[in-house]
mmCIF file of C-alpha atoms and ligand atoms in Angstrom:
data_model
loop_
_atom_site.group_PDB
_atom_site.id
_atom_site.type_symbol
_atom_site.label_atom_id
_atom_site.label_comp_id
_atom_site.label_asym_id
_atom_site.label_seq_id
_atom_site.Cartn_x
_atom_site.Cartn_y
_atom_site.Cartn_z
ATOM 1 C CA UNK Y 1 0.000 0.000 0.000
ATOM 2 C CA UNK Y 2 1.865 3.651 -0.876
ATOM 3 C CA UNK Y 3 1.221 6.581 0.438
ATOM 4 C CA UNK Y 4 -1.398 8.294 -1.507
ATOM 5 C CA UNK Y 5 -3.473 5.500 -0.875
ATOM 6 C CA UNK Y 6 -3.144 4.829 2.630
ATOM 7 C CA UNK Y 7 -3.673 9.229 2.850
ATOM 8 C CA UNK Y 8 -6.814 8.695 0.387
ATOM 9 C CA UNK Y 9 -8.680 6.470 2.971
ATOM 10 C CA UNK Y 10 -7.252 8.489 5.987
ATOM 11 C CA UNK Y 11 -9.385 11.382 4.239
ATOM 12 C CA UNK Y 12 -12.359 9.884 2.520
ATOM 13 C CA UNK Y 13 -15.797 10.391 4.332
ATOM 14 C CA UNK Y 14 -16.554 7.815 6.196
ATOM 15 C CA UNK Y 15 -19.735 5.892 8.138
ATOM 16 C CA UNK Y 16 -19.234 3.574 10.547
ATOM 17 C CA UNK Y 17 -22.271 1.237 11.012
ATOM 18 C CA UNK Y 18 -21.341 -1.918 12.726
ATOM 19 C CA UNK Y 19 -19.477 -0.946 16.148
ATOM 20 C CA UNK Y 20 -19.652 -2.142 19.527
ATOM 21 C CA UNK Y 21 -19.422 0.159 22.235
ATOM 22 C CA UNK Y 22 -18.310 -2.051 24.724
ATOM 23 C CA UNK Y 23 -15.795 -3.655 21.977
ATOM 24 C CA UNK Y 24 -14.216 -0.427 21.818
ATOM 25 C CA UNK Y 25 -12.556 -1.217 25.365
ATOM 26 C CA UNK Y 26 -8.742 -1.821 24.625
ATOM 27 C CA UNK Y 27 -6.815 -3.127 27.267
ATOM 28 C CA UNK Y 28 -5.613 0.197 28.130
ATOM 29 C CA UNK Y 29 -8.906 1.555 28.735
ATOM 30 C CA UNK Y 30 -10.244 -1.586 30.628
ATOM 31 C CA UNK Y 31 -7.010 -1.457 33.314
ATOM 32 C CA UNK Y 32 -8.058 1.867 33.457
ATOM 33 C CA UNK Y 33 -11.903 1.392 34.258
ATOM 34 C CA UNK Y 34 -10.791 -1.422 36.124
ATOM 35 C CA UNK Y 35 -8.762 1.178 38.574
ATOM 36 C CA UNK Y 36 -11.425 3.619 38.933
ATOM 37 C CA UNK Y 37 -13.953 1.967 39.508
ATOM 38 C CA UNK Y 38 -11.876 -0.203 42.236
ATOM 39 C CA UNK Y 39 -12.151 -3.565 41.001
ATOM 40 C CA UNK Y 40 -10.226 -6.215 41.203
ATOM 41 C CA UNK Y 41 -10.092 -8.314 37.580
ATOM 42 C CA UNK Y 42 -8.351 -11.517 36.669
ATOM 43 C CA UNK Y 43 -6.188 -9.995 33.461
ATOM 44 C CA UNK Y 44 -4.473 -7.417 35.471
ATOM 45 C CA UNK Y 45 -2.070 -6.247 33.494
ATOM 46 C CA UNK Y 46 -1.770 -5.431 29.707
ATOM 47 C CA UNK Y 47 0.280 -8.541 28.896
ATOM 48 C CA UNK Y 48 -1.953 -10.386 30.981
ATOM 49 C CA UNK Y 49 -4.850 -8.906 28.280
ATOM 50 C CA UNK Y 50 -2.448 -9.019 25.299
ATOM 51 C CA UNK Y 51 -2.130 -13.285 26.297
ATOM 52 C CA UNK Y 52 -6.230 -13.318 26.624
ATOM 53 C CA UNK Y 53 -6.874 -11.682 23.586
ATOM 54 C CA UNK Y 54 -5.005 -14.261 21.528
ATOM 55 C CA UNK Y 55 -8.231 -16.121 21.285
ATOM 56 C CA UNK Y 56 -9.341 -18.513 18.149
ATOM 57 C CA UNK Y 57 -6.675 -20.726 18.248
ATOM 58 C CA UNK Y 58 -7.489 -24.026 16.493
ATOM 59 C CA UNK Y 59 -11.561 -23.688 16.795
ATOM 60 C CA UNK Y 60 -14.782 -24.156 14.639
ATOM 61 C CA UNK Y 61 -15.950 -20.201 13.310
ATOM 62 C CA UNK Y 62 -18.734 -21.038 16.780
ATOM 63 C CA UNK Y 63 -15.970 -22.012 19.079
ATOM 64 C CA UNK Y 64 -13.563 -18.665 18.080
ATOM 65 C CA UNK Y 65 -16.942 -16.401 18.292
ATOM 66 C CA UNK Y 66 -17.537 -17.767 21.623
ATOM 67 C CA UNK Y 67 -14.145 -17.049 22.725
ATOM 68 C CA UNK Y 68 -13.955 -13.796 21.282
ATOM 69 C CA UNK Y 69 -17.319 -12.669 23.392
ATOM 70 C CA UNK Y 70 -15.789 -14.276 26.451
ATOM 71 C CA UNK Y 71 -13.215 -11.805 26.250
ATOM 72 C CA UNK Y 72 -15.102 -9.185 25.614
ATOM 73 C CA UNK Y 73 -18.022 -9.537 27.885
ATOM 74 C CA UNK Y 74 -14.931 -10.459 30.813
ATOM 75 C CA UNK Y 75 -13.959 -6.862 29.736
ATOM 76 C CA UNK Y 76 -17.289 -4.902 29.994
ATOM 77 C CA UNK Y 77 -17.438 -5.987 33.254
ATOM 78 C CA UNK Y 78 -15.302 -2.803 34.302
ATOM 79 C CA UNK Y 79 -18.066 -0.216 33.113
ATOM 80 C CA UNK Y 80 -20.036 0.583 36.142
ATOM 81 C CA UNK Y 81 -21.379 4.213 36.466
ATOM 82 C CA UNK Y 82 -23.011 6.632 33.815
ATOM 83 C CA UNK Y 83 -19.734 8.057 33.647
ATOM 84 C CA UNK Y 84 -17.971 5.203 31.981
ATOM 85 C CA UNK Y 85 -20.427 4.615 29.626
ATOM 86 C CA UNK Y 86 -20.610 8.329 28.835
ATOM 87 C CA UNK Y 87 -16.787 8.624 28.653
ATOM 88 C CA UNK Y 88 -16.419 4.875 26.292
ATOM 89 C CA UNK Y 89 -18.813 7.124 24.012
ATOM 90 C CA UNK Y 90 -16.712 10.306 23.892
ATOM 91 C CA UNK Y 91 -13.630 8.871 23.379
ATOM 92 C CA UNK Y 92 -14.688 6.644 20.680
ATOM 93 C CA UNK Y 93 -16.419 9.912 18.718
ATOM 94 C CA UNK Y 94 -13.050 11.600 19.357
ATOM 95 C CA UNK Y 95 -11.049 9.066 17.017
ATOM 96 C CA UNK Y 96 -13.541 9.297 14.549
ATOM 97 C CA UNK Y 97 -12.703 12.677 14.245
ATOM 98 C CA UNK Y 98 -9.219 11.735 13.559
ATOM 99 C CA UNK Y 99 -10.237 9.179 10.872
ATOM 100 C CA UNK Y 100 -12.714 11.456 8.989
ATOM 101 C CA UNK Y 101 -15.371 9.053 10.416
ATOM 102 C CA UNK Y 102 -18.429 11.578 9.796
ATOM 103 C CA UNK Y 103 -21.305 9.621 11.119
ATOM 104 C CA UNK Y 104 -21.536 6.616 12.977
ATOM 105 C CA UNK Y 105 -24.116 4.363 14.294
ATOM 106 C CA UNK Y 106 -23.020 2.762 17.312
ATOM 107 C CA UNK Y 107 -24.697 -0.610 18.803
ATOM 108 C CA UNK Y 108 -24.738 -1.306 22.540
ATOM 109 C CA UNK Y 109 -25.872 -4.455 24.754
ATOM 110 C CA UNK Y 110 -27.933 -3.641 27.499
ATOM 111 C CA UNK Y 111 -28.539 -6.595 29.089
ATOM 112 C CA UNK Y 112 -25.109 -7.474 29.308
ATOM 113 C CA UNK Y 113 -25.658 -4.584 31.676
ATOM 114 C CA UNK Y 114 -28.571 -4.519 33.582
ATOM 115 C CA UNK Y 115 -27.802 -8.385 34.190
ATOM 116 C CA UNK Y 116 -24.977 -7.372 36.567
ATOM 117 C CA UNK Y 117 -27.471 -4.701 38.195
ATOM 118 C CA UNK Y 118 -26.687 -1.641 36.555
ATOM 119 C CA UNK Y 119 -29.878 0.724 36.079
ATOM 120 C CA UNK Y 120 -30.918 0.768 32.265
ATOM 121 C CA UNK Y 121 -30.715 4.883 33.054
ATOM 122 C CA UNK Y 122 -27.149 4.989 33.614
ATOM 123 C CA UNK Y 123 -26.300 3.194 30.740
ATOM 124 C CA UNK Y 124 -28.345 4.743 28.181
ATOM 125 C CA UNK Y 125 -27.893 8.029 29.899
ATOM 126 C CA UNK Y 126 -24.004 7.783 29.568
ATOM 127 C CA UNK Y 127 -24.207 6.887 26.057
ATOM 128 C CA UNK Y 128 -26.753 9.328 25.240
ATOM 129 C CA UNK Y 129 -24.853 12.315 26.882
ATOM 130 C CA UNK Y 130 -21.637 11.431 25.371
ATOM 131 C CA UNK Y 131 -23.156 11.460 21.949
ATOM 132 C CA UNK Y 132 -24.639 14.685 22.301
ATOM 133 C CA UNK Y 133 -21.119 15.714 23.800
ATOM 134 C CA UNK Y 134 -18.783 14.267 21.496
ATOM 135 C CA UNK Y 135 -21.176 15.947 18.526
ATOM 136 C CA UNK Y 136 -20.610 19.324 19.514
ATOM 137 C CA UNK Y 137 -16.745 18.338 20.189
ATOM 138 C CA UNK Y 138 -15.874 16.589 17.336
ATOM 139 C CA UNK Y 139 -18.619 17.291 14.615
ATOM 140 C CA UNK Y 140 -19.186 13.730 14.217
ATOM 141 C CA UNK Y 141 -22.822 13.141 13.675
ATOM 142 C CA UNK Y 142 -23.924 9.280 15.716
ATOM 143 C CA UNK Y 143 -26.733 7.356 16.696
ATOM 144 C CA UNK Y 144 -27.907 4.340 18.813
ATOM 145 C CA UNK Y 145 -28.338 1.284 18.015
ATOM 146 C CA UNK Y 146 -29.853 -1.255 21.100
ATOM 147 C CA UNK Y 147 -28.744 -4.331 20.495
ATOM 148 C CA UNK Y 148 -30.449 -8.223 22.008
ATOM 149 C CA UNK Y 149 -28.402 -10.045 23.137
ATOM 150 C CA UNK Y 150 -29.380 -13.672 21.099
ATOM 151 C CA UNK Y 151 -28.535 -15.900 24.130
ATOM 152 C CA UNK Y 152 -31.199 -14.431 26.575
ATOM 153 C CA UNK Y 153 -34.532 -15.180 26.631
ATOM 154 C CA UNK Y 154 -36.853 -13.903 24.696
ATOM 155 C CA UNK Y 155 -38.671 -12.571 27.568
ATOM 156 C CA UNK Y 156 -35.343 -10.556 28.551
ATOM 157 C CA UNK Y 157 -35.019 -8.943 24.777
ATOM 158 C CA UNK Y 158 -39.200 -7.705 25.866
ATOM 159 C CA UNK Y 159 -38.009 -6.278 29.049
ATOM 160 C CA UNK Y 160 -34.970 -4.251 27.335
ATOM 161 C CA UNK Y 161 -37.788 -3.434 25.160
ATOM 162 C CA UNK Y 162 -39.527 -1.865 27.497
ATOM 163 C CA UNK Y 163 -37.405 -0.124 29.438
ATOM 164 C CA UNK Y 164 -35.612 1.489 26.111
ATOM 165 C CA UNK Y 165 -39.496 3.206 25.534
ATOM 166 C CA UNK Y 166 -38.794 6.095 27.788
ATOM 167 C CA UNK Y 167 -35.557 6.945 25.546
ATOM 168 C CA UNK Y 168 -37.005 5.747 22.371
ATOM 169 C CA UNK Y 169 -36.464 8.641 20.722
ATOM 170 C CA UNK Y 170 -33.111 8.542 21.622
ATOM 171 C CA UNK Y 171 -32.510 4.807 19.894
ATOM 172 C CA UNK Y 172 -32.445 4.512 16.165
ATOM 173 C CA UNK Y 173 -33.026 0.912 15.664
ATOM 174 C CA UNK Y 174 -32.531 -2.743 17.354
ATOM 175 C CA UNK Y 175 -30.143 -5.117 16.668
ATOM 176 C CA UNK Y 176 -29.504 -9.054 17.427
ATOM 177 C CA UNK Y 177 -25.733 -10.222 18.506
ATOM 178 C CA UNK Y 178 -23.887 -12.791 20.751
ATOM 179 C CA UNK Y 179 -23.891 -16.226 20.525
ATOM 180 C CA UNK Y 180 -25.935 -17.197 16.805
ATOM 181 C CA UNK Y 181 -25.437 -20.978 17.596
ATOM 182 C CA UNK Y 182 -29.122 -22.400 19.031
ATOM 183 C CA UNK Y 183 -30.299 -18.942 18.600
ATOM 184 C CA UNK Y 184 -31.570 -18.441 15.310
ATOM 185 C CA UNK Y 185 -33.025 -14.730 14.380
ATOM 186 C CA UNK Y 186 -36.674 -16.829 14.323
ATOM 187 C CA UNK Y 187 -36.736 -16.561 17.885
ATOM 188 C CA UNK Y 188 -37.022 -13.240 17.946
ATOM 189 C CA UNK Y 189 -39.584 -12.683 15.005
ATOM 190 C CA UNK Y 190 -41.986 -11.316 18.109
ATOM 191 C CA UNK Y 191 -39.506 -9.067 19.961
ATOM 192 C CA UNK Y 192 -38.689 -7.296 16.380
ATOM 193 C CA UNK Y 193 -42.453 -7.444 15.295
ATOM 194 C CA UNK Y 194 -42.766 -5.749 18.475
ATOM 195 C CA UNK Y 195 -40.040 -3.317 17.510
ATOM 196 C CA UNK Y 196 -40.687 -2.471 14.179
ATOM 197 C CA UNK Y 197 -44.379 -1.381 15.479
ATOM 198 C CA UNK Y 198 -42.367 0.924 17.750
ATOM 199 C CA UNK Y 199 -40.655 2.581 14.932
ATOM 200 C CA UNK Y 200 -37.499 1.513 15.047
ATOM 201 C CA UNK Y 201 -34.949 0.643 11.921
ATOM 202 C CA UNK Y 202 -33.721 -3.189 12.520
ATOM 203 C CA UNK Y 203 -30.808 -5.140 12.213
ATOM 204 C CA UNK Y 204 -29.449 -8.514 12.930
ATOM 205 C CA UNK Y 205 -25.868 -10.301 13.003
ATOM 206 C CA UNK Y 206 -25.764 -13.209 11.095
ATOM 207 C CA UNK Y 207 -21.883 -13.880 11.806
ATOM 208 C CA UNK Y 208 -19.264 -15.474 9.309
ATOM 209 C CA UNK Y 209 -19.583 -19.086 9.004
ATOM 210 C CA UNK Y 210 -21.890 -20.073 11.634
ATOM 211 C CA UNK Y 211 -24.046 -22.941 11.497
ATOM 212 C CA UNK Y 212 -27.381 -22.059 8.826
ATOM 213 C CA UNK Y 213 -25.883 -18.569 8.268
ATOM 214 C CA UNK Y 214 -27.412 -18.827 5.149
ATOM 215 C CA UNK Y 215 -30.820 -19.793 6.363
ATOM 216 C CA UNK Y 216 -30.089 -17.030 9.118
ATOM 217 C CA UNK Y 217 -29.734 -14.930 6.776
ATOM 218 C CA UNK Y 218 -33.113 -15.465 4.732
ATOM 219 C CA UNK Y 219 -34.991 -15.679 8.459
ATOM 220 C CA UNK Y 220 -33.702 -12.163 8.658
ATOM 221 C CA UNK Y 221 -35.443 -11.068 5.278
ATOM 222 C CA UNK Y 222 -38.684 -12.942 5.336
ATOM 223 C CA UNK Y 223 -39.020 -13.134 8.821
ATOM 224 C CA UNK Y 224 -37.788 -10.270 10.819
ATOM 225 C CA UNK Y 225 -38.017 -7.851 7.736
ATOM 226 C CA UNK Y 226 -34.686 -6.188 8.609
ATOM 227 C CA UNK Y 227 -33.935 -2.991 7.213
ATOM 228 C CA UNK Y 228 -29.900 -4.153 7.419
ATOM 229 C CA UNK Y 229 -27.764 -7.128 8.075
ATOM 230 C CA UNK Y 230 -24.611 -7.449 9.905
ATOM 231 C CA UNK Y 231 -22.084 -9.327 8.415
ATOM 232 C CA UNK Y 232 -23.934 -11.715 6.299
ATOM 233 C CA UNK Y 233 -21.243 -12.417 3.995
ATOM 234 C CA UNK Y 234 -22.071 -16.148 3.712
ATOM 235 C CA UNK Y 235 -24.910 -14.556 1.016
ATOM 236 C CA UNK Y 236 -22.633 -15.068 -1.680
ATOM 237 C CA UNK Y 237 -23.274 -19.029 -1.345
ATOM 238 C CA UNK Y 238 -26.611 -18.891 -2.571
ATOM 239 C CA UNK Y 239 -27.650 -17.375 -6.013
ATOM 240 C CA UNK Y 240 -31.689 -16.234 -4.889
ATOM 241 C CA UNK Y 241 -30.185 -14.702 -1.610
ATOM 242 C CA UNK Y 242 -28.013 -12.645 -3.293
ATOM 243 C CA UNK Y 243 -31.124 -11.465 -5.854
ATOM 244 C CA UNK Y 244 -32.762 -10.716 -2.971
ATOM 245 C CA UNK Y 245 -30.789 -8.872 -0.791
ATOM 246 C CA UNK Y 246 -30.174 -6.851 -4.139
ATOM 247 C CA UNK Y 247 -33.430 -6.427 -5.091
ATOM 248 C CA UNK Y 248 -34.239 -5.371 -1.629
ATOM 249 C CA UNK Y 249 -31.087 -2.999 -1.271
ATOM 250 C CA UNK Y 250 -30.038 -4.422 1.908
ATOM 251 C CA UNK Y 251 -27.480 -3.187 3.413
ATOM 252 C CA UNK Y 252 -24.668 -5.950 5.062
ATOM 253 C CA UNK Y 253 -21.886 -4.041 7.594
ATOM 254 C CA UNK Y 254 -19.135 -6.791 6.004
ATOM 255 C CA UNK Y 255 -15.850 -6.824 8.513
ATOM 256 C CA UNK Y 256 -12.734 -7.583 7.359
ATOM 257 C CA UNK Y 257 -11.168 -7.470 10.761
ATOM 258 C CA UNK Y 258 -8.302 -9.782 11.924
ATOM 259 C CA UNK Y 259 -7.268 -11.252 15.428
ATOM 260 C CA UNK Y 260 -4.219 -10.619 16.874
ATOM 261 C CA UNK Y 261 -3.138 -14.174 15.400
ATOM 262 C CA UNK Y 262 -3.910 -13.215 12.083
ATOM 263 C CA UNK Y 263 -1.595 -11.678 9.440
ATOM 264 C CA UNK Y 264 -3.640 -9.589 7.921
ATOM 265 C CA UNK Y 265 -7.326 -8.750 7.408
ATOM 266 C CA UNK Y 266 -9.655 -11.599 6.662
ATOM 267 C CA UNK Y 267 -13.110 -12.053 4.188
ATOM 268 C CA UNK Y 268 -11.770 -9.461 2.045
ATOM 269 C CA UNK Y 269 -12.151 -12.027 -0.809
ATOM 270 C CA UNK Y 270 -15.704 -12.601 0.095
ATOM 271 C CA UNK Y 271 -16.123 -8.995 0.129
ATOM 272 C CA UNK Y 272 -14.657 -8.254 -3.219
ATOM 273 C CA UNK Y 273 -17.635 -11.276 -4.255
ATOM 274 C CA UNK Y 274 -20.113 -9.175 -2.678
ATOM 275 C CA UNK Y 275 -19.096 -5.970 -3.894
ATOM 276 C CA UNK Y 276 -18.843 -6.860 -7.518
ATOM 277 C CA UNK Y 277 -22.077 -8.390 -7.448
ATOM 278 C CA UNK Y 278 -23.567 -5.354 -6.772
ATOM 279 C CA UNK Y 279 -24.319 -5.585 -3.353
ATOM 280 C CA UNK Y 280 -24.562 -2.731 -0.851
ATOM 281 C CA UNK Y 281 -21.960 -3.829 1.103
ATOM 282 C CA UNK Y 282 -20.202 -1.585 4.128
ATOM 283 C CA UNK Y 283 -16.469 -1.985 5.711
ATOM 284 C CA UNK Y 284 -16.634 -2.083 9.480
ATOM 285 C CA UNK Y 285 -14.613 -2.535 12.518
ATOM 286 C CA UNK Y 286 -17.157 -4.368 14.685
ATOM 287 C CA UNK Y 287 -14.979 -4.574 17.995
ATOM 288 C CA UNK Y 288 -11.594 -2.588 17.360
ATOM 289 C CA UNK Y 289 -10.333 -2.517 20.952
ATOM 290 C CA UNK Y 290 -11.070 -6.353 21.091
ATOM 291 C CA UNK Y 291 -9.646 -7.554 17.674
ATOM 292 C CA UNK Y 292 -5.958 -6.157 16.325
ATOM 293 C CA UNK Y 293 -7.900 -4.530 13.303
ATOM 294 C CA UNK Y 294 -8.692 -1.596 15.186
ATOM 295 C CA UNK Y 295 -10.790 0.956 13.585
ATOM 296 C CA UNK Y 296 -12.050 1.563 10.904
ATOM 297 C CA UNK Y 297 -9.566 4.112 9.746
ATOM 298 C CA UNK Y 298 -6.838 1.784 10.759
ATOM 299 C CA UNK Y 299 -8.287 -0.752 8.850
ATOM 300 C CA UNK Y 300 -9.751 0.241 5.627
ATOM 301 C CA UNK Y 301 -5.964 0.801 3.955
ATOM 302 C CA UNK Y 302 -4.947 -3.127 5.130
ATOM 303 C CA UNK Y 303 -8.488 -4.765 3.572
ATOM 304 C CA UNK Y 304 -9.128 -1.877 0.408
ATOM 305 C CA UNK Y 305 -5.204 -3.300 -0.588
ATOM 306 C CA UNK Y 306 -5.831 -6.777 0.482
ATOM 307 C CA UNK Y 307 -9.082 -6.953 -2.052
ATOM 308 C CA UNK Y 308 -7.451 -4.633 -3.904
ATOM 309 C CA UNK Y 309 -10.200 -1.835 -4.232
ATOM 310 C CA UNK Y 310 -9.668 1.003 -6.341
ATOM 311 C CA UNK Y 311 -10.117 4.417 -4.444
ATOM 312 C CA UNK Y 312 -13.052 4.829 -6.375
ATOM 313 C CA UNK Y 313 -14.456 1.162 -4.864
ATOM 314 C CA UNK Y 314 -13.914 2.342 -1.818
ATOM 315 C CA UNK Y 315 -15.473 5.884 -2.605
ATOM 316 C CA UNK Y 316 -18.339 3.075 -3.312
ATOM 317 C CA UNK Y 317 -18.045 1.260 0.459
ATOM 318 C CA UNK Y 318 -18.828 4.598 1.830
ATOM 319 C CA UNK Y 319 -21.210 5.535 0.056
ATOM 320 C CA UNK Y 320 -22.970 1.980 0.346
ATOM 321 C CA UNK Y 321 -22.442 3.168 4.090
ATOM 322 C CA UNK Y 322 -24.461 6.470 4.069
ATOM 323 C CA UNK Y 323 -26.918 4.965 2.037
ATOM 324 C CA UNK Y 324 -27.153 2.517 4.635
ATOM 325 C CA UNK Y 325 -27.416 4.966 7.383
ATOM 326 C CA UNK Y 326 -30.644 5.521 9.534
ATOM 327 C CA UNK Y 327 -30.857 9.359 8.603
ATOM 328 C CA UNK Y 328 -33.537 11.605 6.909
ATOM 329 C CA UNK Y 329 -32.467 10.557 2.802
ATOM 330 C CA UNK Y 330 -31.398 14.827 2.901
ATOM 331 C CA UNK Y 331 -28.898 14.070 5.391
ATOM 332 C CA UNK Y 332 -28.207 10.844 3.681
ATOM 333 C CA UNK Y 333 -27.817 12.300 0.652
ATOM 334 C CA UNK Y 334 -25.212 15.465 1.834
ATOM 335 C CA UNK Y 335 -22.793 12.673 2.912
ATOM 336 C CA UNK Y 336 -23.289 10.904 -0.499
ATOM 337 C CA UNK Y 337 -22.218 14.456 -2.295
ATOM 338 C CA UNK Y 338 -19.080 14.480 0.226
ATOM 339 C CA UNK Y 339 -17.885 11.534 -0.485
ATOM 340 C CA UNK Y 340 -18.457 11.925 -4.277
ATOM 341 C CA UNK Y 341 -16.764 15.507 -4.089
ATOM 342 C CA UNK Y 342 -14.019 14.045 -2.006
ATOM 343 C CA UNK Y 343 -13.645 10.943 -4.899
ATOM 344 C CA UNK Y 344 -13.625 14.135 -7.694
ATOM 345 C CA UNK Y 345 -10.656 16.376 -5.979
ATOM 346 C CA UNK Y 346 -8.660 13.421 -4.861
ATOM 347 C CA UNK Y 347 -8.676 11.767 -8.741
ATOM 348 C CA UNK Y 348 -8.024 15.472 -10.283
ATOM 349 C CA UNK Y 349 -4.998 15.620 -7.554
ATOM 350 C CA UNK Y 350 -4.044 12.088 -8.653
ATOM 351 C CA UNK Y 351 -4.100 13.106 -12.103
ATOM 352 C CA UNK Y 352 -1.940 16.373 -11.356
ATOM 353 C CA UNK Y 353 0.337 14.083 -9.682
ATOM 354 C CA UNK Y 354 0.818 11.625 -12.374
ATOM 355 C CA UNK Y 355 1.489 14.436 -14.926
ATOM 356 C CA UNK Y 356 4.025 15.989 -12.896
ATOM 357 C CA UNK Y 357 5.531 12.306 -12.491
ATOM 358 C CA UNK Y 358 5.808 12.191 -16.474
ATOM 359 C CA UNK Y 359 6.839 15.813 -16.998
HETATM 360 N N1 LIG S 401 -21.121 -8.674 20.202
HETATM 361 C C1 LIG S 401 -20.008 -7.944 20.107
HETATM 362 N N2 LIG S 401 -19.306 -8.283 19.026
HETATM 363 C C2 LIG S 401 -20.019 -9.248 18.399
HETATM 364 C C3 LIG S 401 -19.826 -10.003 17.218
HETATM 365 N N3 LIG S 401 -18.776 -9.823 16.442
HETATM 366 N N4 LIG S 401 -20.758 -10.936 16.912
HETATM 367 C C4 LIG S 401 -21.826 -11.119 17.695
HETATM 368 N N5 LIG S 401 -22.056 -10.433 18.801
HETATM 369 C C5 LIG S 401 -21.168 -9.494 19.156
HETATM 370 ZN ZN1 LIG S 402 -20.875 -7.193 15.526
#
């Protein structure tokens, strides 16, 4: 990857629409917490973390998702108060401000949290306030996304449901994650029946290469009636899915994202698939303290030279992105012009660049 490339992504408009909140927590940042807020934790150091974090080792796609959550839902154990949630929120809006990350859409597990008796208030206040913070800090434009967490009950994903109605205007849409294994989207068709009545957008992970991701993924369509799909890549293996999501313009938050074991990023061949097939497929970071990928600035370079996208292809991803984006289609459409003005400049100073070259 040369410079002008690397310098090209650093400044292209970008959306972020698959992120965890509480995968944002790098080691650093969970020692931290972890001091704070007094605790005590079992990886208490950052090599400690940096030897956890090595997860995936010789496992089935289920077995390295499960040990990926493990680590991370070990790690959100340190957020505790309003505070931490507000300051996760913050922090993570301040690097998108770095990375020319103009809008973001930013999923969080509540029951991961009131499970371990925090009040729904303090969470969603935190995250809430650090939006609305971070917005006027950093000009970065974000919204909430609640997510279920699969492995509860289904009763659970109601009760989240009603305790987010109080804030509803400050959620965008519901989402399904965690463990996909047992937990197909199907058990959920009433919880996001529920939702949609509620007017929110909807979502749903349907992870790489889990058992029926491809019948996951149709559940999702015909079932749930998602507006979006996250991840989802396992599409490409079946020819009326892929006519479908098309025909349906759903969007699919791909992530090329690698583990600390990993070389270098990984599905970026899958995502090249989807990409010429005409999908609307987004590049994501998912869980960039948690996985060596980072964000999504960090990232794009590594997996735009690793499928080897053109600048203009990945002019595309973002745009795919903000077309994805739960926004009012003016809004949506103002980050579309961006990122096409951006693509316009950056050829014409390619261009000048060349001709000086051969001058
Ligand atoms: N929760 C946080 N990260 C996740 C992922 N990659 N898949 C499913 N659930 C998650
Ligand atoms: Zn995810």
């Amino acid at each position: 990857m040369n410079d002008a490339y690397a310098r090209f992504c650093a400044e292209l408009p970008k959306a972020e629409l698959h992120l965890h909140i509480e995968g944002t927590l790098s080691p650093q940042q969970r020692l931290h917490l972890a001091r704070r807020n007094g605790l005590t934790v079992r990886h208490g150091s950052i090599a400690e973390l940096e030897a956890a974090r090595n997860f995936g080792a010789a496992g089935t796609p289920q077995e390295d998702l499960k040990e990926m959550l493990d680590y991370y839902y070990e790690g959100i154990e340190v957020l505790r108060t309003e505070r931490d949630f507000f300051d996760i929120t913050y922090d993570y809006l301040r690097q998108c401000q770095a990375e020319n990350i103009r809008y973001a859409e930013i999923s969080f597990d509540p029951q991961a949290h009131t499970a371990r008796g925090l009040p729904f208030a303090a969470v969603i206040d935190g995250l809430h306030n650090g939006l609305v913070a971070g917005e006027a800090a950093f000009g970065v434009r974000a919204r909430l996304v609640m997510c279920i967490n699969r492995d509860r009950s289904v009763e659970s994903a109601f009760e989240a449901l009603r305790a987010a109605a109080a804030y509803r205007e400050w959620i965008a849409g519901v989402g399904l994650d965690s463990i996909e294994q047992g937990n197909p989207p199907l058990k959920f068709k009433a919880v996001f029946d529920r939702a949609r009545a509620q007017g929110y957008r909807l979502t749903a992970h349907c992870d790489v290469d889990q058992q029926d991701s491809v019948r996951h993924i149709w559940q999702c369509i015909d079932e749930l009636g998602v507006d979006r799909i996250d991840h989802g890549i396992n599409c490409i293996e079946d020819v009326a899915l892929v006519s479908a999501l098309r025909a349906r313009r759903t969007c699919l938050t791909a992530c090329p994202t690698w583990r600390p074991r990993d070389a270098g990023p990984r599905r970026v061949d899958r995502m090249r698939t989807m990409f010429d097939l005409g999908l609307r497929v987004t590049m994501n970071s998912d869980d960039p303290g948690v996985l060596a990928s980072g964000s999504l600035g960090h990232l794009m370079p590594h997996a735009g030279a690793a499928g080897s996208f053109t600048p203009a292809e990945l002019a595309r991803f973002s745009i795919h992105a903000f077309e994805g984006a739960w926004l009012p289609s003016a809004e949506r459409d103002a980050y579309v012009r961006e990122v096409t003005d951006y693509l316009r400049s950056a050829e014409r100073g390619l261009q000048a660049g060349q001709a000086a070259g051969a001058s």
